[in-house]
PDB file of C-alpha atoms in Angstrom:
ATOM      1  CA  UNK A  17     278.801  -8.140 185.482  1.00 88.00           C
ATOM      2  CA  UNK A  18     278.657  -5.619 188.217  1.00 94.00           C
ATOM      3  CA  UNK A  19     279.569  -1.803 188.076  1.00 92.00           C
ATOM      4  CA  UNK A  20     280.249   1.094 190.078  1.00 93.00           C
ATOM      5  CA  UNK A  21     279.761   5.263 189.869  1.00 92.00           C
ATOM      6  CA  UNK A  22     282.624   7.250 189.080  1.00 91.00           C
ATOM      7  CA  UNK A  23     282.064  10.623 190.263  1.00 81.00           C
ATOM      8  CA  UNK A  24     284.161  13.857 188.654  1.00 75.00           C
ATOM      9  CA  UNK A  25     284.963  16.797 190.143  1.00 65.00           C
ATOM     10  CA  UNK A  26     283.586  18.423 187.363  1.00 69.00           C
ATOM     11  CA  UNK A  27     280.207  17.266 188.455  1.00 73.00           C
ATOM     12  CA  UNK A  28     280.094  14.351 185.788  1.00 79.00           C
ATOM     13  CA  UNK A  29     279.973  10.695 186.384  1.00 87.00           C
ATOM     14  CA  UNK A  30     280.199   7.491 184.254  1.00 91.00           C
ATOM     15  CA  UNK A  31     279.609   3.705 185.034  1.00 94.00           C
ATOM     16  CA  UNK A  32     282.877   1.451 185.364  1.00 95.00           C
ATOM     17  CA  UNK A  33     282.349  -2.057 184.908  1.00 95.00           C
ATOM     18  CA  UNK A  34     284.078  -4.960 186.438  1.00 96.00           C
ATOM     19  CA  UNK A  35     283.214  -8.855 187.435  1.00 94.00           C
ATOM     20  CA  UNK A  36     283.426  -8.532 190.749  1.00 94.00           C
ATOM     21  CA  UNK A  37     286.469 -11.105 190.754  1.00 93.00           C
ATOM     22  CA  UNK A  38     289.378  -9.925 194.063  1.00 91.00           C
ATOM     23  CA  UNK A  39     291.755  -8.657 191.342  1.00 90.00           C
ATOM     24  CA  UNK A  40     289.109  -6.619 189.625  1.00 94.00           C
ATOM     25  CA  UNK A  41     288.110  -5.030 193.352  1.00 95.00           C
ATOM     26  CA  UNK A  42     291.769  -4.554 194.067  1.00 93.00           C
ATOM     27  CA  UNK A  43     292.742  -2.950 190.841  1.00 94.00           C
ATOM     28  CA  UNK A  44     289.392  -0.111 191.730  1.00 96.00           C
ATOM     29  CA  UNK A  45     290.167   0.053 195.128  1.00 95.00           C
ATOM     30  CA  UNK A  46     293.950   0.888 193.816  1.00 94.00           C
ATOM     31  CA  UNK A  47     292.541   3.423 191.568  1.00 95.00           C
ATOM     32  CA  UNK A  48     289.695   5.362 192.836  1.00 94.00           C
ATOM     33  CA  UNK A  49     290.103   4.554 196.609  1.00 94.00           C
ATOM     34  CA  UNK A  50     293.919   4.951 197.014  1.00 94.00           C
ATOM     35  CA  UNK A  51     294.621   7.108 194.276  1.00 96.00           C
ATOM     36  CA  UNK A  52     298.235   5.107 193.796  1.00 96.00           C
ATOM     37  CA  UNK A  53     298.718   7.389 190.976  1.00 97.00           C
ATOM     38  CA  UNK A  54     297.951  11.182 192.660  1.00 96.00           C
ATOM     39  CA  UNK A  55     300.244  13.551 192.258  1.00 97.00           C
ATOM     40  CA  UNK A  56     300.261  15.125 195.464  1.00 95.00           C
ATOM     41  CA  UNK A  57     302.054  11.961 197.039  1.00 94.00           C
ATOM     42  CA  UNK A  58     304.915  13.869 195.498  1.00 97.00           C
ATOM     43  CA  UNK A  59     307.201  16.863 196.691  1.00 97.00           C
ATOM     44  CA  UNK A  60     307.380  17.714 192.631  1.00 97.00           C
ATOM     45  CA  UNK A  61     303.483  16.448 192.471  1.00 97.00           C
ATOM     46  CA  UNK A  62     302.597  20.612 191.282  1.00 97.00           C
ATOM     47  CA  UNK A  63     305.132  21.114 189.457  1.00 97.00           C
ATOM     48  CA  UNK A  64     304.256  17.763 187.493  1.00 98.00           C
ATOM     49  CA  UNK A  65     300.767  18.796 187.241  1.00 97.00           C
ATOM     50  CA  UNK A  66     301.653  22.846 185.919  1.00 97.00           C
ATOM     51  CA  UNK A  67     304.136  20.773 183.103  1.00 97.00           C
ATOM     52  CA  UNK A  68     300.741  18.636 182.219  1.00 96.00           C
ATOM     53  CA  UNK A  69     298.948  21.904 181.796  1.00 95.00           C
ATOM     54  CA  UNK A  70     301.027  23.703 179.869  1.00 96.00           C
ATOM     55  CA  UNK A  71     301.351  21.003 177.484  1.00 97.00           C
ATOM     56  CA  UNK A  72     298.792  21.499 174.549  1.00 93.00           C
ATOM     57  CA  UNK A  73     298.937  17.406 173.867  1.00 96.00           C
ATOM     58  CA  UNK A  74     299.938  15.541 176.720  1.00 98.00           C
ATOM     59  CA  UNK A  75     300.506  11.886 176.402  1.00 98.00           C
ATOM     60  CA  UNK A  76     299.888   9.152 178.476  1.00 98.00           C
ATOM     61  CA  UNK A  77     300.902   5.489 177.722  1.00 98.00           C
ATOM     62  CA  UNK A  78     299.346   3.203 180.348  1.00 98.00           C
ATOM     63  CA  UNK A  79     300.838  -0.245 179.416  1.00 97.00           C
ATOM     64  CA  UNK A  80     299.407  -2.905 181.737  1.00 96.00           C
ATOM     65  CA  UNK A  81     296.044  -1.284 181.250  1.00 96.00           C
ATOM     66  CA  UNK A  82     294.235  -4.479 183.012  1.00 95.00           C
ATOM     67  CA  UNK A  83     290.304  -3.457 182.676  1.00 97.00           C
ATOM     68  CA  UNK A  84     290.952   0.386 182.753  1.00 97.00           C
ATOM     69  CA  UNK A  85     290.671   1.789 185.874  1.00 97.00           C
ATOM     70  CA  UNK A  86     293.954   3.687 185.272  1.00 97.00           C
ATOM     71  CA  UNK A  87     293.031   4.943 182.069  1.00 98.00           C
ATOM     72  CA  UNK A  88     289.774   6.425 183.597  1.00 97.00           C
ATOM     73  CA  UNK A  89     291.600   7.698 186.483  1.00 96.00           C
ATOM     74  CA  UNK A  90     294.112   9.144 184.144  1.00 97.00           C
ATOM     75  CA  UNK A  91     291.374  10.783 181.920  1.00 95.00           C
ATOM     76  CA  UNK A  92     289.016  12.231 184.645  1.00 94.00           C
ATOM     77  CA  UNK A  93     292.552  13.901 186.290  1.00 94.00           C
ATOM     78  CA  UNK A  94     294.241  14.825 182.808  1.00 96.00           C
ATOM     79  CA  UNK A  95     290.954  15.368 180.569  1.00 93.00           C
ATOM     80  CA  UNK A  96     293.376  17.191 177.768  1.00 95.00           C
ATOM     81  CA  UNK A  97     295.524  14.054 177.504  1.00 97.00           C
ATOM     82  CA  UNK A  98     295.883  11.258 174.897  1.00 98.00           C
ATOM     83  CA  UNK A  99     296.094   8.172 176.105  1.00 98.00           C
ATOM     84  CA  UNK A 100     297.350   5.425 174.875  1.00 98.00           C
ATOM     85  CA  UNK A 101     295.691   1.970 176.757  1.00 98.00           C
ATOM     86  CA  UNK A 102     297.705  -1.212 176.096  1.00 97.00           C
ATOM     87  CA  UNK A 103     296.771  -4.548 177.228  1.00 96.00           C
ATOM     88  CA  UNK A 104     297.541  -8.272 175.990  1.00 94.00           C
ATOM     89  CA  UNK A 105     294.312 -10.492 177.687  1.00 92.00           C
ATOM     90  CA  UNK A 106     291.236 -10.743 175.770  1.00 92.00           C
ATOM     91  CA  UNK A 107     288.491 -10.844 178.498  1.00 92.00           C
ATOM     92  CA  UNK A 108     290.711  -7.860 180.353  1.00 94.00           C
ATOM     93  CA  UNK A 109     290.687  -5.742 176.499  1.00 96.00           C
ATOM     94  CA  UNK A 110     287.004  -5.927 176.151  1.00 96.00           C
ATOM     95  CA  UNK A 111     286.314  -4.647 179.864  1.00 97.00           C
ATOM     96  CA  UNK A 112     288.797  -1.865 179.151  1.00 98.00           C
ATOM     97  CA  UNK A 113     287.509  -1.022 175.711  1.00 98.00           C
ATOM     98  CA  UNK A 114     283.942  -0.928 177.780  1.00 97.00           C
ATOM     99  CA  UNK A 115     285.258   1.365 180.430  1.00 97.00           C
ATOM    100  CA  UNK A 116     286.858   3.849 177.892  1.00 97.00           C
ATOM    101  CA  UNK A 117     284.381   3.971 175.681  1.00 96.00           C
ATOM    102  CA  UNK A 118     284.038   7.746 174.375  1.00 95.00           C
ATOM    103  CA  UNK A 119     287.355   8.785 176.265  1.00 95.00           C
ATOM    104  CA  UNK A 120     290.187   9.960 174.492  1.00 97.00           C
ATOM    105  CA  UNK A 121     291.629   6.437 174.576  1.00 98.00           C
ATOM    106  CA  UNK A 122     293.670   4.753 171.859  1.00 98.00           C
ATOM    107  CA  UNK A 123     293.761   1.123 172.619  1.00 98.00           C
ATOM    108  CA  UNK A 124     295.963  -1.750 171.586  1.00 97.00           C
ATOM    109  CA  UNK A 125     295.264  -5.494 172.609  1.00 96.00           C
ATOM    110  CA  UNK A 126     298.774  -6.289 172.865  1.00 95.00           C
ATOM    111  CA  UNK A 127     302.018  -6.782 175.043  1.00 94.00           C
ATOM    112  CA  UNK A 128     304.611  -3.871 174.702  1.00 95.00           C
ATOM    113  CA  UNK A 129     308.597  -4.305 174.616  1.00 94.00           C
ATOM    114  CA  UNK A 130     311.741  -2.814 173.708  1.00 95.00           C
ATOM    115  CA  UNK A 131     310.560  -4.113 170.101  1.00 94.00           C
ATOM    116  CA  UNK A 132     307.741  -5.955 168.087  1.00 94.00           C
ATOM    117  CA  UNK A 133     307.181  -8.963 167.838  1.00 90.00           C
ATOM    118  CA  UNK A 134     305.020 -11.838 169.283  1.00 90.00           C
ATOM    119  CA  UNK A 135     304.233 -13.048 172.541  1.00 84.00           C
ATOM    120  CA  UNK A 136     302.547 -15.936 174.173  1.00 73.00           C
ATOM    121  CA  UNK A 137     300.398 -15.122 177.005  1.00 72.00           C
ATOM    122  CA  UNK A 138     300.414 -16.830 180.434  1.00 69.00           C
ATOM    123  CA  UNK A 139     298.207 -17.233 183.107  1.00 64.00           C
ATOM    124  CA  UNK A 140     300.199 -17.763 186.491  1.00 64.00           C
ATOM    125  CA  UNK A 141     297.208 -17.774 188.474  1.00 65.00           C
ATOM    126  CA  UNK A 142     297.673 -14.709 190.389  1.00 62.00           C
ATOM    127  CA  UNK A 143     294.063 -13.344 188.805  1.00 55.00           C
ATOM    128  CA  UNK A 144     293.387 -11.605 186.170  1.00 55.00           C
ATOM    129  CA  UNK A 145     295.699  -8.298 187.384  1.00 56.00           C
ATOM    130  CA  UNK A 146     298.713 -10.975 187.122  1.00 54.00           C
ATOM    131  CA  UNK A 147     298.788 -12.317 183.477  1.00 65.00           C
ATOM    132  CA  UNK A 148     302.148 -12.666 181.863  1.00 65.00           C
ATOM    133  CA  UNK A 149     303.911 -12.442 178.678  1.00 69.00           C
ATOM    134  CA  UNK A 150     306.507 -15.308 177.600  1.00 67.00           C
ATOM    135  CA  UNK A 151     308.889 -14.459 174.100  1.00 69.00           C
ATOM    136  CA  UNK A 152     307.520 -16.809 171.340  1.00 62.00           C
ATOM    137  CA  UNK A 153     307.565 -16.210 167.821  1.00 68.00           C
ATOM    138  CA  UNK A 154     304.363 -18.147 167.254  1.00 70.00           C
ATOM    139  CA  UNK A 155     303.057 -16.265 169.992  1.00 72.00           C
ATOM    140  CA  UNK A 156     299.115 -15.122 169.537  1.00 83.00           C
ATOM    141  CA  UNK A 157     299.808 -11.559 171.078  1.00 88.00           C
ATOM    142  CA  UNK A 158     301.255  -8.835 169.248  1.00 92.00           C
ATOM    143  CA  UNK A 159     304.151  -7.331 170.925  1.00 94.00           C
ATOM    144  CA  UNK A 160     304.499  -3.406 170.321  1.00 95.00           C
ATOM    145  CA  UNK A 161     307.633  -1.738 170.750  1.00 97.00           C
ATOM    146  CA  UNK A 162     307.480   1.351 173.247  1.00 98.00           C
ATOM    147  CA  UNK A 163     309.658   3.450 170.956  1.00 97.00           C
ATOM    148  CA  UNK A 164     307.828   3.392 168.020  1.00 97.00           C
ATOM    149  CA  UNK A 165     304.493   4.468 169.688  1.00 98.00           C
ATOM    150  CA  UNK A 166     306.093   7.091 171.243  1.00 98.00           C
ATOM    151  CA  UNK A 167     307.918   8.408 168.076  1.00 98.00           C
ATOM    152  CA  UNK A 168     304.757   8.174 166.161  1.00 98.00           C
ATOM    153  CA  UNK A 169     302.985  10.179 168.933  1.00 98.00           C
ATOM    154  CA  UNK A 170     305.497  12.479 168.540  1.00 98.00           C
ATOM    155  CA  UNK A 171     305.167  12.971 165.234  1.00 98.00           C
ATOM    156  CA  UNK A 172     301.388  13.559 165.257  1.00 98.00           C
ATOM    157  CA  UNK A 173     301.797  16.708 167.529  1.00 97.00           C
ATOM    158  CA  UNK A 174     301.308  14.462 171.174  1.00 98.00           C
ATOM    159  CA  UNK A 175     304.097  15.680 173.694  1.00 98.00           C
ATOM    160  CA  UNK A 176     305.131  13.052 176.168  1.00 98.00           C
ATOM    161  CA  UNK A 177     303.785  13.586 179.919  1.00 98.00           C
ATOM    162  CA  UNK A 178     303.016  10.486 181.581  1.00 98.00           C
ATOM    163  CA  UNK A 179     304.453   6.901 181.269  1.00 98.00           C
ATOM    164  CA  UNK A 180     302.482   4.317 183.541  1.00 98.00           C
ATOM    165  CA  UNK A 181     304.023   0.259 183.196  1.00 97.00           C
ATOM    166  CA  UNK A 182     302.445  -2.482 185.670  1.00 95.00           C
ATOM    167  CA  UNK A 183     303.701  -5.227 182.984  1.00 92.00           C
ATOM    168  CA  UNK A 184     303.685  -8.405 185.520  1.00 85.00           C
ATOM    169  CA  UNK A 185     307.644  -8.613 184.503  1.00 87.00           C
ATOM    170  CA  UNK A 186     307.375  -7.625 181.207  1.00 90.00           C
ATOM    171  CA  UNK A 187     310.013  -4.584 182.216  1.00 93.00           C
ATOM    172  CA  UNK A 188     312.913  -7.078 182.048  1.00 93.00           C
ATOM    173  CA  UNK A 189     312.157  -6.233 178.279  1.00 94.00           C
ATOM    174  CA  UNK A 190     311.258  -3.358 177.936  1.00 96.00           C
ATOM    175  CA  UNK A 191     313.591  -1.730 179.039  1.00 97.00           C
ATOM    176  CA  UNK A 192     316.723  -2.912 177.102  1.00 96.00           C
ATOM    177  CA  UNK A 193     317.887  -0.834 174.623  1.00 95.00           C
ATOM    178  CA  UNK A 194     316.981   1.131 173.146  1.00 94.00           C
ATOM    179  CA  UNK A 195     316.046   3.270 176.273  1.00 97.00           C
ATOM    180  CA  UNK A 196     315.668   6.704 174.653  1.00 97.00           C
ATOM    181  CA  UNK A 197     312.215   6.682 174.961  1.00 98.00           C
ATOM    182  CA  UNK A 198     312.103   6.921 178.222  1.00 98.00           C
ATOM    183  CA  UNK A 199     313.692  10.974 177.619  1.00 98.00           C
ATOM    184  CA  UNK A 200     311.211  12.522 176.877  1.00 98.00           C
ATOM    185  CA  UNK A 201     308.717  11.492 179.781  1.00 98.00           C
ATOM    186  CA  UNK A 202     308.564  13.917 182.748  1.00 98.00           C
ATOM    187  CA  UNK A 203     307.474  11.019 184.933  1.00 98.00           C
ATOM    188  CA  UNK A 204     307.646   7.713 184.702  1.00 98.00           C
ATOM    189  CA  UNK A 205     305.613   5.373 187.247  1.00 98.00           C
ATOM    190  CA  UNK A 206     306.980   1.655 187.296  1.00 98.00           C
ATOM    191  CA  UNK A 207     305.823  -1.019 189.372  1.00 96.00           C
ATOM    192  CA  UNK A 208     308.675  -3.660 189.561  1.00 95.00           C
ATOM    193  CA  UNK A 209     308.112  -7.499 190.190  1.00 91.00           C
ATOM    194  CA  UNK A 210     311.168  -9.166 191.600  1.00 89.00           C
ATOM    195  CA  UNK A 211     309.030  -9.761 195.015  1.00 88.00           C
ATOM    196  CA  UNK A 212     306.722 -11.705 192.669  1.00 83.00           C
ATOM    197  CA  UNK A 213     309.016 -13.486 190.333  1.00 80.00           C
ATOM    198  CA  UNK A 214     312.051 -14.091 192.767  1.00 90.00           C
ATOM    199  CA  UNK A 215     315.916 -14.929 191.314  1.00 93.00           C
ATOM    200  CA  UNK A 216     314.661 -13.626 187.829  1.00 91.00           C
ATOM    201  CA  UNK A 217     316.263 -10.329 188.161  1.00 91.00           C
ATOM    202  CA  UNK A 218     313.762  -8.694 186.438  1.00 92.00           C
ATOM    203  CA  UNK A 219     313.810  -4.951 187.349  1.00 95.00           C
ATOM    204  CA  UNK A 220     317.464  -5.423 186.494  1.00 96.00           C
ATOM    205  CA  UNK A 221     317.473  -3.395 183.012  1.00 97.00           C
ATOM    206  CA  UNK A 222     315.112  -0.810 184.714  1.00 97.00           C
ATOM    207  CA  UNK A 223     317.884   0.189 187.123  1.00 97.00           C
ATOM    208  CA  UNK A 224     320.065  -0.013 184.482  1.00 97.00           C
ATOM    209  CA  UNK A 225     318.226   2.445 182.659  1.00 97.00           C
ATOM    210  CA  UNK A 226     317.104   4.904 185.246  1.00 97.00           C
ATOM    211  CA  UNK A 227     321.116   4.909 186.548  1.00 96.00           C
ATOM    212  CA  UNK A 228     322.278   6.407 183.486  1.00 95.00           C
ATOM    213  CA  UNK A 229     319.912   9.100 183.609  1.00 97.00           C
ATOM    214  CA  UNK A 230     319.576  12.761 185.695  1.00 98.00           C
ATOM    215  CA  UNK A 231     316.094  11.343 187.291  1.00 98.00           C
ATOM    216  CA  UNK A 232     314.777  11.484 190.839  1.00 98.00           C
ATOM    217  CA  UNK A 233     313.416   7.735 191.961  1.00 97.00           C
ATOM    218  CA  UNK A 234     311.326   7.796 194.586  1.00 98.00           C
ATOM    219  CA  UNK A 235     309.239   4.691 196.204  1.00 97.00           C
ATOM    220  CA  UNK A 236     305.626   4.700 197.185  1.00 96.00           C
ATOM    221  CA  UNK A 237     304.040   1.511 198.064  1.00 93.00           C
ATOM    222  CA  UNK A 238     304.230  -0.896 195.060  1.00 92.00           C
ATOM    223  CA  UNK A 239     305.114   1.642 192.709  1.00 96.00           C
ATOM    224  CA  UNK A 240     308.444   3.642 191.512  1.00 97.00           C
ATOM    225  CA  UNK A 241     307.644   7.503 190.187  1.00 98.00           C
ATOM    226  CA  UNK A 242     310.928   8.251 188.239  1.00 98.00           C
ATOM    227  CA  UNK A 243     310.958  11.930 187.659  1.00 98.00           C
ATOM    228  CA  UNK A 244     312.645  13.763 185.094  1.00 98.00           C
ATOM    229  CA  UNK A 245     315.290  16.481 186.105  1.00 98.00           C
TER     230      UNK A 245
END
């Protein structure tokens, strides 16, 4: 196991540990090298970030948590957020439950979807950034559906703010109806996979979604911010 220092503005810092593997280096260098989710890449990036502070609960879900750089990024650049951390692999969960560890991160070892259910998980041997989810009702991975956590956030006082989904194709699901989670969420950022999974069609229902809705989409590197108007 091998770590590095994560520095805060705030003068604080905190170990982040990783196995040294190309994915794990690529998901840090993604995170606290490149920033892929900074705000300022965005005209609306302040505007964004004034919404997040007004807000006396934000949430954040990050589903595709992987071993939780981008719920540590997320927490040292929103510390009054909630965040929820989802993430189906076993070896990736206990790295990210390590990483988060007295953060205010809820965590779920599990797949999310439009609804629950079970999944099986697959391996396509892309590293451990690029495990998959396959439908199976014998499945060993819970599935979670995206709008009950965000109605029960709701309901416990937490006020929408961020939605973060790197789900290896798992959007094909998720976002089939129903969609009216996705209302509430100032900004969305999406990273679709048909370059990775070609002739599947799977950012199909995301398009789908995001047409039928007054939202700015706007494309940075591997990543779509969809932005509430």
């Amino acid at each position: 196991m091998e770590s590095i220092n994560l520095k805060h503005a705030s003068g604080s810092s905190r170990s982040f540990f990783h196995r040294g593997t190309p994915a794990d280096r690529g998901v840090i260098h993604q995170m606290f090298k490149n920033e892929d989710y900074a705000l300022r890449r965005l005209r609306r990036g302040e505007q964004l970030r004034a919404l997040g502070r007004a807000m006396a609960r934000p949430l954040i879900i990050d589903a595709g948590a992987n071993i939780g750089a981008s719920a540590c990024w997320f927490a040292a650049h929103f510390p009054h957020a909630h965040i929820v951390a989802i993430e189906p692999d076993p070896a990736n969960f206990e790295l990210l439950a390590r990483n988060t560890e007295g953060l205010d991160v809820e965590l779920h070892q599990a797949a999310i979807g439009a609804r629950d259910g079970r999944v099986g998980l697959v391996d396509p041997g892309e590293g451990e950034w690029g495990y998959r989810t396959a439908q199976a009702d014998d499945g060993t991975v819970p599935l979670i559906a995206m709008a009950r956590i965000v109605a029960e956030k709701q309901a416990a006082g937490y006020t929408p703010f961020i939605c973060k989904i790197d789900i290896e194709g798992g959007e094909a699901d998720l976002f089939t109806p129903p969609t009216d989670w996705v209302d509430p969420f100032p900004l969305m950022v999406v990273e679709l996979h048909d370059w990775l999974m070609p002739g599947q069609g799977t950012s199909r229902s995301f398009l789908q979604c995001v047409a039928a809705r007054d939202r700015d989409f706007v494309h940075i590197g591997e990543n779509i911010f969809s932005i509430r108007n």
